[in-house]
Coordinates of C-alpha atoms in Angstrom, one line a residue:
M1 CA 46.6 9.5 22.4
I2 CA 44.0 11.2 20.2
P3 CA 44.8 15.0 19.9
D4 CA 42.5 17.3 21.8
K5 CA 41.0 18.9 18.7
L6 CA 40.3 15.6 17.1
N7 CA 38.9 14.2 20.4
A8 CA 36.5 17.1 20.7
L9 CA 35.2 16.4 17.2
I10 CA 34.7 12.7 18.0
N11 CA 33.0 13.5 21.2
G12 CA 30.8 16.0 19.4
I13 CA 29.5 13.2 17.1
R14 CA 28.9 11.0 20.2
E15 CA 26.9 13.9 21.7
E16 CA 24.9 14.3 18.5
E17 CA 24.0 10.6 18.7
F18 CA 22.9 11.0 22.3
L19 CA 20.8 14.1 21.5
S20 CA 19.2 12.5 18.5
N21 CA 17.8 9.7 20.6
S22 CA 15.8 12.2 22.6
V23 CA 14.3 14.0 19.6
L24 CA 10.7 13.3 18.4
H25 CA 11.6 12.6 14.7
L26 CA 8.7 13.5 12.5
T27 CA 10.6 14.2 9.3
A28 CA 9.1 12.2 6.4
N29 CA 12.4 11.2 4.8
E30 CA 14.1 9.3 7.7
N31 CA 13.6 6.2 9.8
C32 CA 15.5 4.1 12.4
L33 CA 17.3 0.8 11.9
S34 CA 16.8 -2.1 14.2
K35 CA 19.7 -2.9 16.5
L36 CA 20.2 -6.2 14.7
A37 CA 20.4 -4.5 11.3
S38 CA 22.6 -1.7 12.5
S39 CA 25.0 -4.1 14.2
F40 CA 26.3 -5.2 10.8
L41 CA 27.2 -1.7 9.8
S42 CA 30.4 -2.0 11.9
Y43 CA 31.4 -5.5 10.6
S44 CA 34.9 -5.6 9.1
I45 CA 33.5 -7.5 6.0
G46 CA 32.1 -4.1 5.1
S47 CA 35.5 -3.4 3.7
R48 CA 35.2 -6.4 1.3
Y49 CA 33.7 -6.3 -2.1
A50 CA 30.4 -7.9 -3.0
L51 CA 30.3 -7.6 -6.8
G52 CA 27.3 -8.4 -9.0
K53 CA 24.2 -10.3 -7.9
S54 CA 23.8 -13.8 -6.4
S55 CA 22.5 -15.0 -9.8
D56 CA 25.9 -14.0 -11.3
R57 CA 28.0 -16.0 -8.8
N58 CA 28.0 -19.5 -7.2
A59 CA 27.7 -20.1 -3.5
E60 CA 31.3 -21.4 -3.1
G61 CA 34.3 -19.6 -1.6
T62 CA 35.6 -18.3 -4.9
W63 CA 33.6 -15.8 -6.9
Q64 CA 34.0 -14.7 -10.5
F65 CA 32.9 -11.3 -11.8
G66 CA 33.8 -10.7 -15.4
R67 CA 37.5 -11.3 -15.6
L68 CA 38.0 -10.9 -11.9
T69 CA 38.4 -13.9 -9.6
Y70 CA 38.2 -13.0 -5.9
R71 CA 37.4 -14.4 -2.5
G72 CA 33.7 -14.7 -2.0
M73 CA 31.4 -14.7 1.0
P74 CA 29.1 -17.7 0.8
S75 CA 27.0 -16.6 3.8
L76 CA 26.3 -13.3 2.1
H77 CA 25.3 -15.2 -1.0
H78 CA 22.8 -17.2 0.9
L79 CA 21.4 -14.2 2.7
E80 CA 21.0 -12.3 -0.6
E81 CA 19.1 -15.2 -2.2
E82 CA 16.7 -15.4 0.8
A83 CA 16.2 -11.6 0.8
N84 CA 15.5 -11.7 -3.0
Q85 CA 12.7 -14.2 -2.5
I86 CA 11.2 -12.1 0.3
A87 CA 11.5 -8.9 -1.8
Y88 CA 9.6 -10.6 -4.7
K89 CA 6.7 -11.2 -2.3
L90 CA 6.7 -7.8 -0.6
F91 CA 6.8 -5.8 -3.9
N92 CA 5.1 -8.2 -6.3
S93 CA 8.2 -8.4 -8.4
T94 CA 10.1 -11.1 -10.2
Y95 CA 13.4 -9.2 -10.2
A96 CA 15.0 -7.2 -7.5
D97 CA 18.3 -5.4 -7.5
F98 CA 19.7 -3.9 -4.3
R99 CA 23.0 -2.7 -5.8
P100 CA 22.0 1.0 -6.2
L101 CA 23.5 3.2 -3.5
S102 CA 20.5 5.5 -3.0
G103 CA 17.2 6.5 -4.5
V104 CA 18.9 9.1 -6.7
H105 CA 21.4 6.5 -7.9
A106 CA 18.4 4.2 -8.7
T107 CA 17.0 7.0 -10.8
I108 CA 20.3 7.4 -12.7
C109 CA 20.4 3.7 -13.3
T110 CA 16.9 3.3 -14.6
I111 CA 16.9 6.5 -16.8
S112 CA 20.3 5.7 -18.3
T113 CA 19.3 2.1 -18.9
L114 CA 15.8 2.4 -20.3
T115 CA 16.3 5.6 -22.4
K116 CA 18.9 7.0 -24.7
A117 CA 20.5 10.3 -25.2
G118 CA 18.1 12.9 -26.7
D119 CA 15.0 11.1 -25.4
L120 CA 12.2 13.1 -23.8
I121 CA 11.2 12.0 -20.3
F122 CA 8.1 13.2 -18.5
S123 CA 8.4 13.7 -14.7
L124 CA 6.3 15.3 -12.0
P125 CA 6.7 19.1 -11.4
P126 CA 8.7 19.8 -8.3
E127 CA 6.0 22.1 -7.0
S128 CA 3.5 19.2 -7.3
G129 CA 5.7 16.7 -5.4
G130 CA 8.3 15.8 -8.0
H131 CA 11.8 15.2 -6.8
F132 CA 14.0 18.3 -7.0
A133 CA 16.9 16.3 -8.5
S134 CA 15.0 14.7 -11.4
P135 CA 15.4 17.5 -14.0
Q136 CA 19.1 17.8 -13.2
I137 CA 19.6 14.0 -13.5
I138 CA 17.6 13.8 -16.8
H139 CA 19.5 16.7 -18.4
S140 CA 22.9 15.5 -17.1
L141 CA 22.3 12.2 -18.8
G142 CA 21.7 14.0 -22.1
R143 CA 17.9 13.5 -22.1
R144 CA 15.2 16.1 -22.3
N145 CA 12.5 16.8 -19.6
S146 CA 8.9 17.9 -19.6
F147 CA 6.6 18.0 -16.7
L148 CA 3.4 15.9 -16.3
P149 CA 0.1 17.8 -16.0
W150 CA -1.0 17.9 -12.4
N151 CA -4.6 18.2 -11.1
K152 CA -4.3 20.2 -7.9
Q153 CA -7.8 19.3 -6.7
K154 CA -7.4 15.5 -7.2
F155 CA -3.7 15.3 -6.3
D156 CA -3.1 13.2 -9.4
I157 CA -2.0 13.3 -13.0
D158 CA -4.6 15.1 -15.2
P159 CA -5.6 12.4 -17.7
D160 CA -7.1 14.6 -20.3
R161 CA -4.1 17.0 -20.5
L162 CA -1.7 14.0 -20.3
E163 CA -3.4 12.5 -23.4
I164 CA -2.9 15.7 -25.4
L165 CA 0.6 16.3 -24.1
Y166 CA 1.6 12.7 -24.9
R167 CA 0.5 12.9 -28.5
Q168 CA 2.2 16.3 -28.9
E169 CA 5.5 15.5 -27.4
N170 CA 5.9 11.7 -27.7
P171 CA 8.0 11.0 -24.6
S172 CA 10.3 7.9 -24.3
A173 CA 9.6 7.3 -20.6
I174 CA 7.6 8.5 -17.7
L175 CA 9.2 9.0 -14.3
L176 CA 6.7 9.2 -11.4
D177 CA 9.1 10.8 -8.9
Y178 CA 6.5 11.1 -6.3
N179 CA 8.3 13.0 -3.5
S180 CA 5.5 13.8 -1.0
P181 CA 2.8 11.3 -1.8
L182 CA -0.5 11.9 0.0
F183 CA -2.7 9.8 -2.3
P184 CA -2.2 7.0 -4.8
L185 CA -1.8 7.8 -8.4
N186 CA -4.2 6.3 -11.0
L187 CA -1.5 4.2 -12.6
A188 CA -3.8 2.0 -14.7
Q189 CA -5.2 5.1 -16.3
I190 CA -1.7 6.5 -17.1
R191 CA -0.8 3.1 -18.7
Q192 CA -4.0 3.1 -20.7
I193 CA -3.2 6.6 -22.1
V194 CA 0.4 5.9 -23.1
G195 CA 0.1 2.3 -24.3
E196 CA 2.0 -0.8 -23.5
H197 CA 5.5 0.0 -24.7
I198 CA 6.7 3.2 -23.0
P199 CA 8.5 2.6 -19.6
I200 CA 6.7 3.9 -16.6
I201 CA 9.1 4.3 -13.6
Y202 CA 7.5 4.6 -10.2
D203 CA 9.7 6.0 -7.5
A204 CA 8.4 4.5 -4.2
S205 CA 11.0 6.0 -2.0
H206 CA 8.5 7.5 0.5
V207 CA 5.9 4.7 0.3
A208 CA 7.9 1.5 -0.1
G209 CA 7.1 0.5 3.5
L210 CA 3.4 0.9 2.8
I211 CA 3.6 -1.0 -0.5
S212 CA 5.5 -3.8 1.1
G213 CA 2.7 -4.1 3.7
G214 CA 0.0 -4.2 1.0
R215 CA -1.1 -0.6 1.5
F216 CA -1.3 2.6 -0.6
Q217 CA -1.0 1.0 -4.1
Q218 CA 0.8 -1.8 -6.0
P219 CA 2.7 -0.1 -8.9
L220 CA 3.9 -3.3 -10.6
N221 CA 0.4 -4.7 -10.6
D222 CA -1.1 -1.5 -12.1
G223 CA 1.1 -1.1 -15.2
C224 CA 4.4 0.3 -14.1
T225 CA 7.5 -1.1 -15.7
V226 CA 9.8 -0.4 -12.8
L227 CA 9.4 0.2 -9.1
Q228 CA 12.5 2.0 -7.7
A229 CA 13.1 3.5 -4.3
N230 CA 15.6 4.3 -1.6
T231 CA 15.3 2.1 1.5
H232 CA 15.3 4.3 4.5
K233 CA 12.0 6.1 4.7
S234 CA 8.8 4.2 5.3
F235 CA 10.8 1.1 4.4
P236 CA 13.0 1.1 7.5
G237 CA 16.4 0.0 6.2
P238 CA 19.8 1.7 5.7
Q239 CA 20.5 4.4 3.2
K240 CA 20.5 2.3 0.0
G241 CA 18.5 1.9 -3.2
M242 CA 16.5 -0.8 -5.0
I243 CA 15.0 -1.5 -8.4
H244 CA 12.1 -4.0 -9.0
T245 CA 10.4 -5.2 -12.2
V246 CA 8.3 -8.1 -13.5
Q247 CA 9.5 -7.8 -17.1
P248 CA 12.4 -10.2 -18.0
E249 CA 13.8 -8.0 -20.7
T250 CA 13.8 -4.9 -18.4
A251 CA 15.4 -7.0 -15.7
H252 CA 18.2 -8.1 -18.1
Q253 CA 18.8 -4.5 -19.2
I254 CA 19.1 -3.2 -15.7
S255 CA 21.2 -6.0 -14.4
S256 CA 23.6 -5.8 -17.4
A257 CA 23.9 -2.1 -17.2
L258 CA 24.7 -2.1 -13.5
S259 CA 27.2 -4.9 -13.9
A260 CA 28.8 -3.1 -16.9
G261 CA 29.7 0.0 -14.9
L262 CA 26.9 1.8 -13.1
I263 CA 28.0 0.2 -9.8
S264 CA 31.1 -1.5 -8.4
S265 CA 31.2 -1.7 -4.7
Q266 CA 27.6 -1.8 -3.4
Q267 CA 28.5 -0.9 0.2
T268 CA 28.6 -4.3 1.8
N269 CA 27.7 -3.2 5.3
N270 CA 24.6 -1.4 4.1
L271 CA 23.7 -4.3 1.8
I272 CA 23.7 -6.7 4.7
A273 CA 21.7 -4.3 6.9
L274 CA 19.2 -4.0 4.1
Y275 CA 18.9 -7.8 3.7
I276 CA 18.3 -8.1 7.5
T277 CA 15.6 -5.4 7.2
L278 CA 13.9 -7.3 4.4
L279 CA 13.8 -10.4 6.6
E280 CA 12.3 -8.3 9.4
M281 CA 9.7 -6.9 7.0
H282 CA 8.8 -10.3 5.8
E283 CA 7.4 -10.9 9.3
N284 CA 6.2 -7.4 10.1
A285 CA 5.4 -5.3 7.0
K286 CA 1.6 -5.8 7.1
A287 CA 1.3 -4.7 10.8
Y288 CA 3.8 -1.9 10.4
A289 CA 2.0 -0.5 7.3
K290 CA -1.4 -0.8 9.0
N291 CA -0.2 1.1 12.0
M292 CA 1.5 3.8 10.0
I293 CA -1.8 4.5 8.3
L294 CA -3.7 4.4 11.5
N295 CA -1.3 6.7 13.3
S296 CA -1.4 9.1 10.4
E297 CA -5.2 9.3 10.5
V298 CA -5.3 9.8 14.2
L299 CA -2.6 12.5 14.2
A300 CA -4.4 14.3 11.4
H301 CA -7.6 14.3 13.4
N302 CA -5.9 15.5 16.5
L303 CA -4.0 18.3 14.8
D304 CA -7.2 19.5 13.3
K305 CA -8.8 19.3 16.7
Q306 CA -6.0 21.5 18.1
G307 CA -6.6 24.2 15.4
F308 CA -4.1 23.2 12.7
K309 CA -5.2 23.2 9.0
L310 CA -4.1 20.3 6.9
V311 CA -3.7 20.1 3.2
N312 CA -6.5 17.7 2.1
R313 CA -8.5 16.2 -0.7
Q314 CA -12.2 16.3 -0.1
N315 CA -11.6 16.7 3.7
K316 CA -9.2 13.7 3.8
P317 CA -5.7 14.8 4.7
S318 CA -3.8 11.7 3.5
A319 CA -3.9 8.1 2.5
S320 CA -0.2 7.6 3.4
H321 CA 2.0 8.2 6.4
I322 CA 2.7 11.8 5.4
L323 CA 0.8 14.8 6.6
L324 CA 1.1 18.4 5.4
V325 CA 0.2 21.2 7.9
E326 CA -0.8 24.3 6.0
V327 CA 0.9 27.6 7.0
D328 CA 0.0 31.1 5.9
S329 CA 3.5 31.9 4.4
Q330 CA 6.9 30.3 3.8
K331 CA 8.3 32.7 6.4
K332 CA 5.9 31.5 9.0
A333 CA 6.4 27.9 8.1
R334 CA 10.2 28.3 8.7
Q335 CA 9.4 30.0 12.0
W336 CA 7.1 27.2 13.1
A337 CA 9.7 24.6 12.1
K338 CA 12.4 26.4 14.0
K339 CA 10.3 26.6 17.1
L340 CA 9.4 22.9 16.9
I341 CA 13.0 21.8 16.2
E342 CA 14.3 23.9 19.1
S343 CA 11.6 22.1 21.2
G344 CA 12.9 18.7 20.3
I345 CA 10.5 17.9 17.5
S346 CA 12.1 17.4 14.1
V347 CA 10.0 18.5 11.1
N348 CA 10.5 19.9 7.6
A349 CA 9.3 23.3 6.3
R350 CA 8.5 23.0 2.6
R351 CA 6.5 24.6 -0.2
L352 CA 4.3 21.9 -1.9
Y353 CA 1.2 21.9 -4.0
G354 CA 1.2 25.7 -4.0
K355 CA 1.2 26.0 -0.3
A356 CA 3.7 26.7 2.5
V357 CA 3.6 23.6 4.7
L358 CA 5.2 21.6 7.5
R359 CA 5.8 18.1 6.2
L360 CA 5.3 15.4 8.8
G361 CA 5.9 11.7 8.6
I362 CA 5.0 9.2 11.3
Q363 CA 7.0 6.2 10.0
E364 CA 9.8 6.5 12.6
V365 CA 7.6 7.1 15.7
T366 CA 5.5 4.1 14.6
R367 CA 8.5 1.9 14.4
R368 CA 9.4 3.2 17.9
G369 CA 6.2 1.6 19.1
M370 CA 4.0 4.7 19.4
T371 CA 0.3 4.3 18.9
T372 CA -2.8 6.4 18.6
T373 CA -2.5 7.5 22.2
E374 CA 0.8 9.2 21.5
M375 CA -0.5 10.8 18.3
A376 CA -3.0 12.7 20.5
E377 CA -0.1 13.8 22.8
I378 CA 2.0 14.9 19.8
A379 CA -0.8 17.1 18.6
I380 CA -1.0 18.8 22.0
L381 CA 2.8 19.3 21.9
F382 CA 2.3 21.1 18.5
R383 CA -0.4 23.3 20.0
N384 CA 1.8 24.1 23.1
A385 CA 4.7 25.0 20.8
I386 CA 2.9 27.1 18.1
F387 CA -0.3 28.5 19.6
D388 CA 0.4 28.6 23.3
K389 CA 4.0 29.7 22.8
R390 CA 5.4 27.7 25.7
S391 CA 9.2 27.8 26.1
C392 CA 11.4 25.5 24.1
E393 CA 13.2 24.4 27.2
E394 CA 9.9 23.3 28.9
L395 CA 8.7 21.5 25.8
Q396 CA 12.0 19.8 25.3
Q397 CA 11.7 18.2 28.7
E398 CA 8.2 16.9 27.8
V399 CA 9.5 15.5 24.5
E400 CA 12.4 13.8 26.3
E401 CA 10.0 12.3 28.8
L402 CA 7.8 11.0 26.0
M403 CA 10.8 9.5 24.1
S404 CA 12.1 7.8 27.2
H405 CA 9.2 5.4 27.1
F406 CA 10.1 4.3 23.5
P407 CA 13.8 3.2 23.5
H408 CA 13.2 0.1 21.4
V409 CA 12.7 -0.5 17.7
H410 CA 9.5 -2.5 17.0
Y411 CA 8.7 -4.6 13.9
S412 CA 12.1 -6.1 14.1
F413 CA 14.2 -9.0 15.4
D414 CA 15.8 -7.0 18.2
N415 CA 15.1 -9.8 20.6
L416 CA 17.8 -11.8 18.6
T417 CA 21.5 -11.2 19.0
A418 CA 23.9 -11.0 16.1
N419 CA 27.0 -13.0 17.1

């Protein structure tokens, strides 16, 4: 029998799962797995190692990894090969590596592989959308860090200042760690300024789902050396990482470095769930990306209609699935976020682009099947919570009623059964 204290902890997690399903999730850094993909997270083969890449092994029952001979999983091998071919099409790459454990791990892998100790790396300033962890990663790896010049009006790199800074400081790599992307970056212009030989690493963690559906921008077509990302935001997979390139030498460097010691176990359960998601996106990425953009535009319009001010560029709030609601102060942003969260609406309070904001993402509600009709309803819920100051209990009931109509995950193979 499970001890009472332990049983209470276990039941608490079960309750957390139940409550989460009734929340309107509008956080920009999360998504939901399909039932088919998530079903593999509990498979016992998750305890088994899947070392290396399919190109390093054969499809037979015995696998060789370096000096290690071990029992292989031929079905996983075949699934990986199919997923790779799909990934090449979705991201316009010729090499894809899904061994990284997360987006941050992917950054560690690319920086440590494509640069050396003492090198200078340009990255985005955190206050202008750069990832908070990038400076720490760069310094921990023995590299140096400077920030890219940012044009606040254009929401893009300032090309004139970049040209001057590039000549003055001579960086060895550029990391575009775009953490709250509202608009595409002018990648071709950046490549033109820095020349052909310096690695440009584009972190697509937030917009990988849009890119896979042919939206937002295509980094590998526009001069980037590497596209890296986590796989659980607008790309609706498990918490994992990926690295793509079209350059054979870069692919060899990354693959060799990962095999040599940057990764051992690659979390077999999550790996399988990611491959299943890639298969799902092969069929659904275009429609999913199209509807994310449409929902974002309609939600922005309706929030404006209800009296909210959105961060914008020339009156356009966003070209992605992310919206930033502008708030007078950081204190008020936290208060608004607290009220919304207690009303069953999950959001983030942040400071970005010099403003206190609520950061919203519609990738999960879109995958739940919500359309422009629900975007108008969500804007009204925001008004009721913030301006009309209705009670959290009353609003929570309305949110639960709304969520009860969307129990299924769309853009998936959930009509299939994993046996």
